[in-house]
XYZ file of C-alpha atoms in Angstrom:
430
model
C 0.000 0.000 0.000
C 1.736 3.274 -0.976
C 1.213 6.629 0.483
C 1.246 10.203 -1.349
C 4.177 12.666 -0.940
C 1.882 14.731 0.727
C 0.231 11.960 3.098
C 3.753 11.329 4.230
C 4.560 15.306 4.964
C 1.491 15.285 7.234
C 2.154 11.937 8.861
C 5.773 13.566 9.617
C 4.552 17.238 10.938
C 1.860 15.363 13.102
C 4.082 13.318 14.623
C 6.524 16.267 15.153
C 3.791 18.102 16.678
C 3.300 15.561 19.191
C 6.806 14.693 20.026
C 7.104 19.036 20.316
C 4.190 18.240 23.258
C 5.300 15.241 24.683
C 7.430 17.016 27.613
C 4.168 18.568 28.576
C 1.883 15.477 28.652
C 2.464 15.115 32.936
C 2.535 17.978 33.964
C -1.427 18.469 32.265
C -2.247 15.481 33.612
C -0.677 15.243 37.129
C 0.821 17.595 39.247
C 4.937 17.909 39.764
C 4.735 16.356 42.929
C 2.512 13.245 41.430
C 5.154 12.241 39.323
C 7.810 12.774 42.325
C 5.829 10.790 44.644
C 6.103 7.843 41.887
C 9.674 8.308 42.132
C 9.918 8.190 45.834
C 11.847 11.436 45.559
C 12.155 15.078 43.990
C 15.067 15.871 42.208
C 16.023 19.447 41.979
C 18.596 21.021 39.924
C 19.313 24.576 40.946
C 21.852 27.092 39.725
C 23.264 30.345 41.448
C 26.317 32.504 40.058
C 26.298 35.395 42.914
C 26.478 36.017 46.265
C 22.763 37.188 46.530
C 22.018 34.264 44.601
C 23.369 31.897 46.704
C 21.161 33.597 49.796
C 18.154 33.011 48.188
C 18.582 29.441 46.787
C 20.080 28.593 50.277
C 16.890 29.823 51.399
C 14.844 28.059 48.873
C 16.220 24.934 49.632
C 15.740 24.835 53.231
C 12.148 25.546 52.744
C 11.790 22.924 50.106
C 12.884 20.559 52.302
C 10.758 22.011 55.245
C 7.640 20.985 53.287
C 8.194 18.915 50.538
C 6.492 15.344 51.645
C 8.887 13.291 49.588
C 12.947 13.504 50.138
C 14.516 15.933 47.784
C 17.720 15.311 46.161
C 20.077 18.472 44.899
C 22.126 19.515 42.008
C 23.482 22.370 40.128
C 25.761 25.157 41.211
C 25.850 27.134 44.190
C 27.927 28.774 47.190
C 28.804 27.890 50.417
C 25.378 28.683 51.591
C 23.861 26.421 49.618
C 26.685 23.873 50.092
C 25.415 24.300 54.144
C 22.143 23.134 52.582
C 23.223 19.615 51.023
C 23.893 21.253 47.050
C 27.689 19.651 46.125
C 28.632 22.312 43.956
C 29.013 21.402 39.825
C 32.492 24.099 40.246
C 32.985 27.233 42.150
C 30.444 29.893 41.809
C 32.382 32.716 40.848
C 33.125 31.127 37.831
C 29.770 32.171 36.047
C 29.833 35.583 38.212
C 30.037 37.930 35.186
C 27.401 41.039 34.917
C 26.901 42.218 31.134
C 28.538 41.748 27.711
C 31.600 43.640 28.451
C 32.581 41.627 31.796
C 31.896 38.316 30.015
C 33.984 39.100 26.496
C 37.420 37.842 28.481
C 35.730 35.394 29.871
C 33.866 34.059 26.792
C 35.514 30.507 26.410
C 35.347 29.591 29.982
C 31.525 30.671 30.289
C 30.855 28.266 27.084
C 32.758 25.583 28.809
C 30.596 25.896 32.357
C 27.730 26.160 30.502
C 27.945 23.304 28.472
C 28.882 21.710 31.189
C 26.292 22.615 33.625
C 23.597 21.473 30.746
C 25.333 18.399 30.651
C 24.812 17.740 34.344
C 21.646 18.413 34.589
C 20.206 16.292 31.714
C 22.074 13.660 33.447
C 20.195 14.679 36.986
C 16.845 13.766 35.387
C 15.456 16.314 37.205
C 11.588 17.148 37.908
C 12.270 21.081 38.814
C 15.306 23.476 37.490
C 15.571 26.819 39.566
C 17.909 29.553 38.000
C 18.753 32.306 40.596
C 19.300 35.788 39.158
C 22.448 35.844 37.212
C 20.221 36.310 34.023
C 23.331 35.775 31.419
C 23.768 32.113 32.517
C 20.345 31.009 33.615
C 18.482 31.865 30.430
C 20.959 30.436 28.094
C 21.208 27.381 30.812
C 17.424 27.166 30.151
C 16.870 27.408 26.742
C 19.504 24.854 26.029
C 18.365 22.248 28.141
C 14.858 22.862 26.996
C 16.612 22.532 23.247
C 17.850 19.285 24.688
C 14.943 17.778 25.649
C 13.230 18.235 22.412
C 16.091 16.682 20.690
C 15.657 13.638 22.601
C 11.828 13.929 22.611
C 11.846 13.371 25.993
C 10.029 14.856 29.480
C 11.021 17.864 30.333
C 11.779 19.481 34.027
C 9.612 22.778 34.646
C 11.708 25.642 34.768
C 11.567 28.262 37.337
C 13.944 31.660 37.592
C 14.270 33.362 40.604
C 14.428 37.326 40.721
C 12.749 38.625 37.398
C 14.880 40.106 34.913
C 14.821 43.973 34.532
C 14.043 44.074 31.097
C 10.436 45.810 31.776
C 12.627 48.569 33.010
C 14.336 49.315 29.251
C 12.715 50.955 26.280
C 11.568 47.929 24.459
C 12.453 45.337 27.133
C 8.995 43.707 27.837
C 9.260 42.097 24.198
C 12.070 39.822 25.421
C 9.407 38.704 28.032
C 7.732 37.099 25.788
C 10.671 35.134 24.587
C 11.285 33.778 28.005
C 7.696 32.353 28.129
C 9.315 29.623 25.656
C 11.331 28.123 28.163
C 10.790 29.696 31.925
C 7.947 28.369 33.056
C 7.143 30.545 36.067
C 9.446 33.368 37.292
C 9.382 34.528 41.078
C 9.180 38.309 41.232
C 11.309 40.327 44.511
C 9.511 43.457 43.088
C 5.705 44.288 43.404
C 5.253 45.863 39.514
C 6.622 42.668 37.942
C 4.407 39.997 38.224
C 1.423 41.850 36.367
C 4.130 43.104 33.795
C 5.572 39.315 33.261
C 1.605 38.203 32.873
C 0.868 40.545 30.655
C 3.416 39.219 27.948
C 2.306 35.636 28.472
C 5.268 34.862 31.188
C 3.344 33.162 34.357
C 5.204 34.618 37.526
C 4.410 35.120 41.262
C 5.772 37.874 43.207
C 7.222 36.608 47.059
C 8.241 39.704 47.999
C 11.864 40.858 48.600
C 14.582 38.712 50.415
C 15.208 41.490 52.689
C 12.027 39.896 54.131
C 14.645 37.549 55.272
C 16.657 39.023 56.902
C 14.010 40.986 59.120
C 12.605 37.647 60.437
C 15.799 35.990 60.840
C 17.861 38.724 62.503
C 14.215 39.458 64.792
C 13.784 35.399 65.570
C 13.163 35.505 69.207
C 12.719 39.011 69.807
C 9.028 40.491 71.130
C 7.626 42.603 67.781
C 4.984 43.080 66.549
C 2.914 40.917 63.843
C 2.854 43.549 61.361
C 6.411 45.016 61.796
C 9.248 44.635 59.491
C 11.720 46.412 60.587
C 15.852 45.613 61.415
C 17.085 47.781 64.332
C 20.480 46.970 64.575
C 22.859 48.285 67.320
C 24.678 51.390 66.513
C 26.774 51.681 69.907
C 28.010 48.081 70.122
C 29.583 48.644 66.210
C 31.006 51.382 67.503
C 32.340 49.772 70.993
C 33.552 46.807 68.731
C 35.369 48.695 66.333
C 36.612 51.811 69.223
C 35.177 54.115 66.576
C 35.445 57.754 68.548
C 32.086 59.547 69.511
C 32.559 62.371 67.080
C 33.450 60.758 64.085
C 31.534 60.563 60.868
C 30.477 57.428 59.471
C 29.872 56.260 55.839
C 28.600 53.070 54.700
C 29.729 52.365 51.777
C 27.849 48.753 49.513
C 30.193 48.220 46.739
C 28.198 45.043 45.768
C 28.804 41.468 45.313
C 30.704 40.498 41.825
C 34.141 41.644 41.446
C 33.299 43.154 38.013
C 30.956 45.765 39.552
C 33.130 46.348 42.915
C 35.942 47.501 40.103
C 34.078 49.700 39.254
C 32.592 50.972 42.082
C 35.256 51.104 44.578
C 37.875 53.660 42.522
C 34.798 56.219 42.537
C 34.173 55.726 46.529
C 37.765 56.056 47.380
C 38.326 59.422 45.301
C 34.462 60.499 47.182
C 36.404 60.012 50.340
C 39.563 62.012 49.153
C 36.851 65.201 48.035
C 35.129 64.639 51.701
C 38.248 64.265 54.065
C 38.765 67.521 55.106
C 34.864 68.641 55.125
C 34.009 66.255 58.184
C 35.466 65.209 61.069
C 37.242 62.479 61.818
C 35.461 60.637 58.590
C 35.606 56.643 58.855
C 34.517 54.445 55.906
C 32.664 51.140 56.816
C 32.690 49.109 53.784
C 30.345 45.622 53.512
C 32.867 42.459 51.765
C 30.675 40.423 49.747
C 31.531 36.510 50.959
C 33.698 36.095 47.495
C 37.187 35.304 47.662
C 37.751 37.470 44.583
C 35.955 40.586 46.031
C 37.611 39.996 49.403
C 41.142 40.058 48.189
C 40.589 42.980 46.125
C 38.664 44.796 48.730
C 41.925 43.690 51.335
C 44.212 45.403 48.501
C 42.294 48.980 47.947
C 42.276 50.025 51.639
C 45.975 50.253 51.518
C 45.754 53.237 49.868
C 42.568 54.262 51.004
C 42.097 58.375 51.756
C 40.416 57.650 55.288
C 40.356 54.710 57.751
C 38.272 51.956 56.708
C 36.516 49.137 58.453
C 35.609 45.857 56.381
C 32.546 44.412 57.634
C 31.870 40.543 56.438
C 28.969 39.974 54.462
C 26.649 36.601 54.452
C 23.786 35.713 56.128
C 26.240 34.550 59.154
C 27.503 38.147 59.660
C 23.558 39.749 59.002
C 23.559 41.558 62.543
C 26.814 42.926 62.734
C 26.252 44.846 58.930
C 22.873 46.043 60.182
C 24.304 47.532 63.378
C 26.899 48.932 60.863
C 23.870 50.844 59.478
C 22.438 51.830 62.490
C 25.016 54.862 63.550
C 23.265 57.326 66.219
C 25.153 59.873 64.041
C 25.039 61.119 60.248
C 25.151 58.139 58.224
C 24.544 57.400 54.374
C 24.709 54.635 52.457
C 26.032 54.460 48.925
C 24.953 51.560 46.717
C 25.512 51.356 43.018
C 22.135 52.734 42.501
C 20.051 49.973 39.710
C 17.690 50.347 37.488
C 14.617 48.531 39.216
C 15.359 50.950 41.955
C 12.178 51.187 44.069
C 11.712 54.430 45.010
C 10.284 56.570 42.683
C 11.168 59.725 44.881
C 14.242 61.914 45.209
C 14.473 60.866 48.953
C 17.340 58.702 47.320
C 20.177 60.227 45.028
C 20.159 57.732 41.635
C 23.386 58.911 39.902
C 23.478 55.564 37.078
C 26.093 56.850 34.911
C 26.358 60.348 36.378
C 28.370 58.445 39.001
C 31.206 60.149 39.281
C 33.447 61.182 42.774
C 32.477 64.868 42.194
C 28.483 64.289 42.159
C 28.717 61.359 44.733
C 30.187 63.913 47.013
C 28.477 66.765 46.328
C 25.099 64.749 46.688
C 26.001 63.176 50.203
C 27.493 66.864 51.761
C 24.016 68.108 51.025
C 22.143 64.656 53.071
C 24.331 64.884 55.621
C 23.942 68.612 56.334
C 20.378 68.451 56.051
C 18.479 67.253 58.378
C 15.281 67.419 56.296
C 16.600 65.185 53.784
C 17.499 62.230 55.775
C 14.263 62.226 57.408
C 12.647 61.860 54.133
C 14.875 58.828 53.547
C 13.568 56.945 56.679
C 10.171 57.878 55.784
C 11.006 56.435 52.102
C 12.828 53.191 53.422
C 9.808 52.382 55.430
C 7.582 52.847 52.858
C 9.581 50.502 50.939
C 9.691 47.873 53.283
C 5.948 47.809 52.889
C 6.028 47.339 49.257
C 7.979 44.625 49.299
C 5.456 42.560 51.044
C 3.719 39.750 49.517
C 0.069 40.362 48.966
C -2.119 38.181 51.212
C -3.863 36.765 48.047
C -0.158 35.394 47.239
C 0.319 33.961 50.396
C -3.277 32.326 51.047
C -2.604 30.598 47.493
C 0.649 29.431 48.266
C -0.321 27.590 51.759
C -0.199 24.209 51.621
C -3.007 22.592 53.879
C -1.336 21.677 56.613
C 0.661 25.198 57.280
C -1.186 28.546 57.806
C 1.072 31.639 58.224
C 0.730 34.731 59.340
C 2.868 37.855 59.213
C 6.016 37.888 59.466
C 5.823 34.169 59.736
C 5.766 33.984 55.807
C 9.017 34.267 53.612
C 9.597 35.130 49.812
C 11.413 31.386 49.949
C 8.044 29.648 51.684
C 6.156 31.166 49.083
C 8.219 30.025 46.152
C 9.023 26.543 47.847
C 5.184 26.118 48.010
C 4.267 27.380 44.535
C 6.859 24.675 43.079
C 5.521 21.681 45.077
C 1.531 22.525 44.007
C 2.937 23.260 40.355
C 0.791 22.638 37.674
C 0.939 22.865 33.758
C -1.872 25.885 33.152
C-alpha cells in the first residue's frame, strides 16, 4: 500500500507536533509532585552565580525541604550557603559571576565551557524542577539549552523556574524579550511588586514573594518580642562602635560596593576618590565598607584600603555576619549609604540620590554633603525606606494561594522562599 508525498509530509509534521508536546503530557495530567511521589523522591537542579544568589537558593532549599512530603535530592551550582544546605557544587560559583557583555567578552571561552557543562549535568540529573537564581546571562541560556535538549531527545522535560525577574520591563523595548522567556521559563518569582502583572501581561506566568530582605528581618528578629505587622531591622549602633573603638565624634559612611568583582571595580575607585573630596569637610570621617563573601571581592577589597584616603573598616557579608552589617547601618550619628544605585530601583522619589552613569566622585560627594547637612533630607529617607519595606510585602492573596493545607502563616511568619518553595511543590501545567 503506498502513500502520497503529501500523506507522508502530514504523517511527519503530526508526529513532530506531538513529540514538540510530549514534555508537557504530565505535567497536564498530574501535578509535579505526582510524578515525584512515583519516584519516591524530587530531584532538583538549581543554579546560582552570585552572592545574593546563593542567599536566596540557600533559602529556597531549606524551605523545600521544610515541606516537601517526599525527600529531595540536589544539584546544580551554588555557594557555600547552599553547600550548608546539602547542594555539592558542579564548580565554584564565581566562575559564572560575570554582569553584562563587556565583563563576560574575556571570559567568553570559559563561560561556554561551564555552561555546556552545567547542561550536561543536569540532563544527566533527570530532574523534575530546574531553579535559576538571578544571574540572568547564565540562567536563560542554561534554560533554553536544556529545553533545546529535551526536544532533541523527545523526551520529558523538568519545569523551569527563575528566581528574581529580569529587569528588562525597566528598558525601552524590554517587555518584548518577556515574551521570549515564556518559551522556556515556566514561572518566574518576582522580589519586586510591579513585575508579576508586567511578566503576565506578555504571556510569562510569575508570582511575586516579595523581597529577600524579608529575610533578613525575620531571621535577625527570631526571638525578639515585635509586633505581627512590623518589618523592621534595628540593629545596634553603639556596640559597632564599641567593637570597632570608633570615637564619639566621628563621621560614618557606609559604603555597599556590591557582590561580583566586576561591579566592585568599578565601584570602589569612585568611593575612594568620594572620600579624598570629603576628608577635610568632616570630622574624623571613617569608611565602613560591607565584603561580599567572594574570595575574589575579598582580596581585592583587602588590597584597595591600603591606599585608602580615610580609615576603613571591612565588615563581612553573608547571612552569618547579618547583625553585625545592620548595626553597621544603624550609627546614632550622620550616616549614608552608597549603593551602586540599579535600574529597578524602588523608590520613585528623590528621597534617594540615583546617579546611574552620572556616578562620578564629584556628584557622589556633592550629593552626600548636602544629606548629611540636612536634616530634612534624611528624614525623608527613613520615611522612604519604610515605605519601601511595605512594598515589598507579599500580597495576602499570594500567600493564602501558596499555603499548603497543613501550614497557615501569618505575618512575618511567611518568607519570599516559603512562598516560592510552596508554589513549586503545588505546580501545575496551566
Amino acid at each position: 500500500m503506498s502513500m502520497s508525498l503529501a500523506a507522508i509530509r502530514c504523517v511527519k509534521i503530526c508526529k513532530s507536533s506531538i513529540c514538540l508536546t510530549r514534555r508537557y503530557l504530565w505535567v497536564s495530567s498530574k501535578s509535579l509532585m505526582d510524578r515525584a511521589a512515583m519516584e519516591g523522591e524530587l530531584r532538583v537542579f538549581i543554579v546560582a552565580g552570585e552572592v545574593s544568589g546563593d542567599t536566596i537558593g540557600s533559602r529556597l532549599m531549606a524551605s523545600l525541604k521544610k515541606i516537601s512530603p517526599v525527600p529531595i535530592r540536589f544539584s546544580g551550582v551554588g555557594g557555600s550557603m547552599m553547600s550548608n544546605q546539602g547542594l555539592k557544587s558542579l564548580f565554584p560559583m564565581e566562575n559564572i559571576a560575570v554582569m553584562g557583555i563587556w565583563e563576560l567578552l574575556p571570559h567568553l571561552y570559559n563561560f561556554r565551557v561551564k555552561l555546556k557543562e552545567t547542561v550536561e549535568a543536569a540532563f544527566q540529573f533527570q530532574p523534575h524542577v530546574v531553579v535559576t537564581v538571578d544571574s540572568k546571562g547564565f540562567s536563560f541560556r542554561l534554560l533554553e539549552q536544556l529545553r533545546a535538549r529535551y526536544d532533541q531527545q523527545r523526551a520529558d522535560g523538568p519545569v523551569h523556574f527563575h528566581f528574581v525577574a529580569p529587569s528588562f520591563w525597566a528598558w525601552k523595548g524590554g517587555e518584548a524579550r518577556l515574551r521570549v522567556l515564556s518559551k522556556f521559563v515556566d514561572h518566574v518569582f518576582c522580589i519586586l511588586p510591579n513585575e508579576e502583572a508586567v511578566c503576565e501581561s506578555n504571556g510569562l506566568a510569575a508570582t511575586f514573594v516579595g523581597h529577600p530582605i524579608l529575610e533578613d528581618v525575620l531571621e535577625l528578629n527570631m526571638g525578639k518580642e515585635t509586633a505581627s505587622h512590623e518589618w523592621k531591622i534595628t540593629g545596634n549602633g553603639e556596640d559597632f562602635r564599641e567593637r570597632y573603638a570608633i570615637p564619639s565624634g566621628a563621621t560614618v559612611i557606609t559604603l555597599l560596593p556590591g557582590s561580583r568583582l566586576q561591579e566592585v571595580t568599578r565601584m570602589l575607585p569612585i568611593f575612594s576618590n568620594t572620600m579624598k573630596l570629603l576628608k577635610d569637610s568632616f570630622h574624623e570621617l571613617i569608611t565602613v565598607i560591607t565584603v561580599a563573601p567572594n574570595r575574589l571581592v575579598d582580596n581585592y577589597i583587602a588590597r584597595a584600603i591600603d591606599t585608602w584616603p580615610v580609615p576603613a573598616i571591612l565588615v563581612p557579608g553573608g547571612t552569618q555576619h547579618l547583625k553585625l552589617k545592620y548595626d553597621a547601618f544603624n550609627f546614632l550619628c550622620r550616616r549614608a549609604k552608597l549603593p551602586y544605585v540599579r535600574p529597578e530601583l524602588l523608590l520613585w522619589s528623590c528621597s534617594l540620590p540615583a546617579l546611574f552613569q552620572a556616578c562620578t566622585p564629584a556628584k557622589v560627594a556633592s550629593s552626600l554633603k548636602e544629606l548629611m547637612n540636612d536634616a530634612v533630607l534624611q528624614q525623608q529617607q527613613i520615611v522612604a525606606a519604610e515605605k519601601v519595606m511595605e512594598l515589598l510585602r507579599p500580597p495576602n492573596r499570594t500567600v493564602n494561594n501558596s499555603e499548603p493545607q497543613d501550614m497557615k502563616w501569618t505575618p512575618p511568619g511567611y518568607t519570599p522562599s516559603m512562598i516560592a518553595a510552596s508554589t513549586i511543590l503545588s505546580y501545575k501545567q496551566r
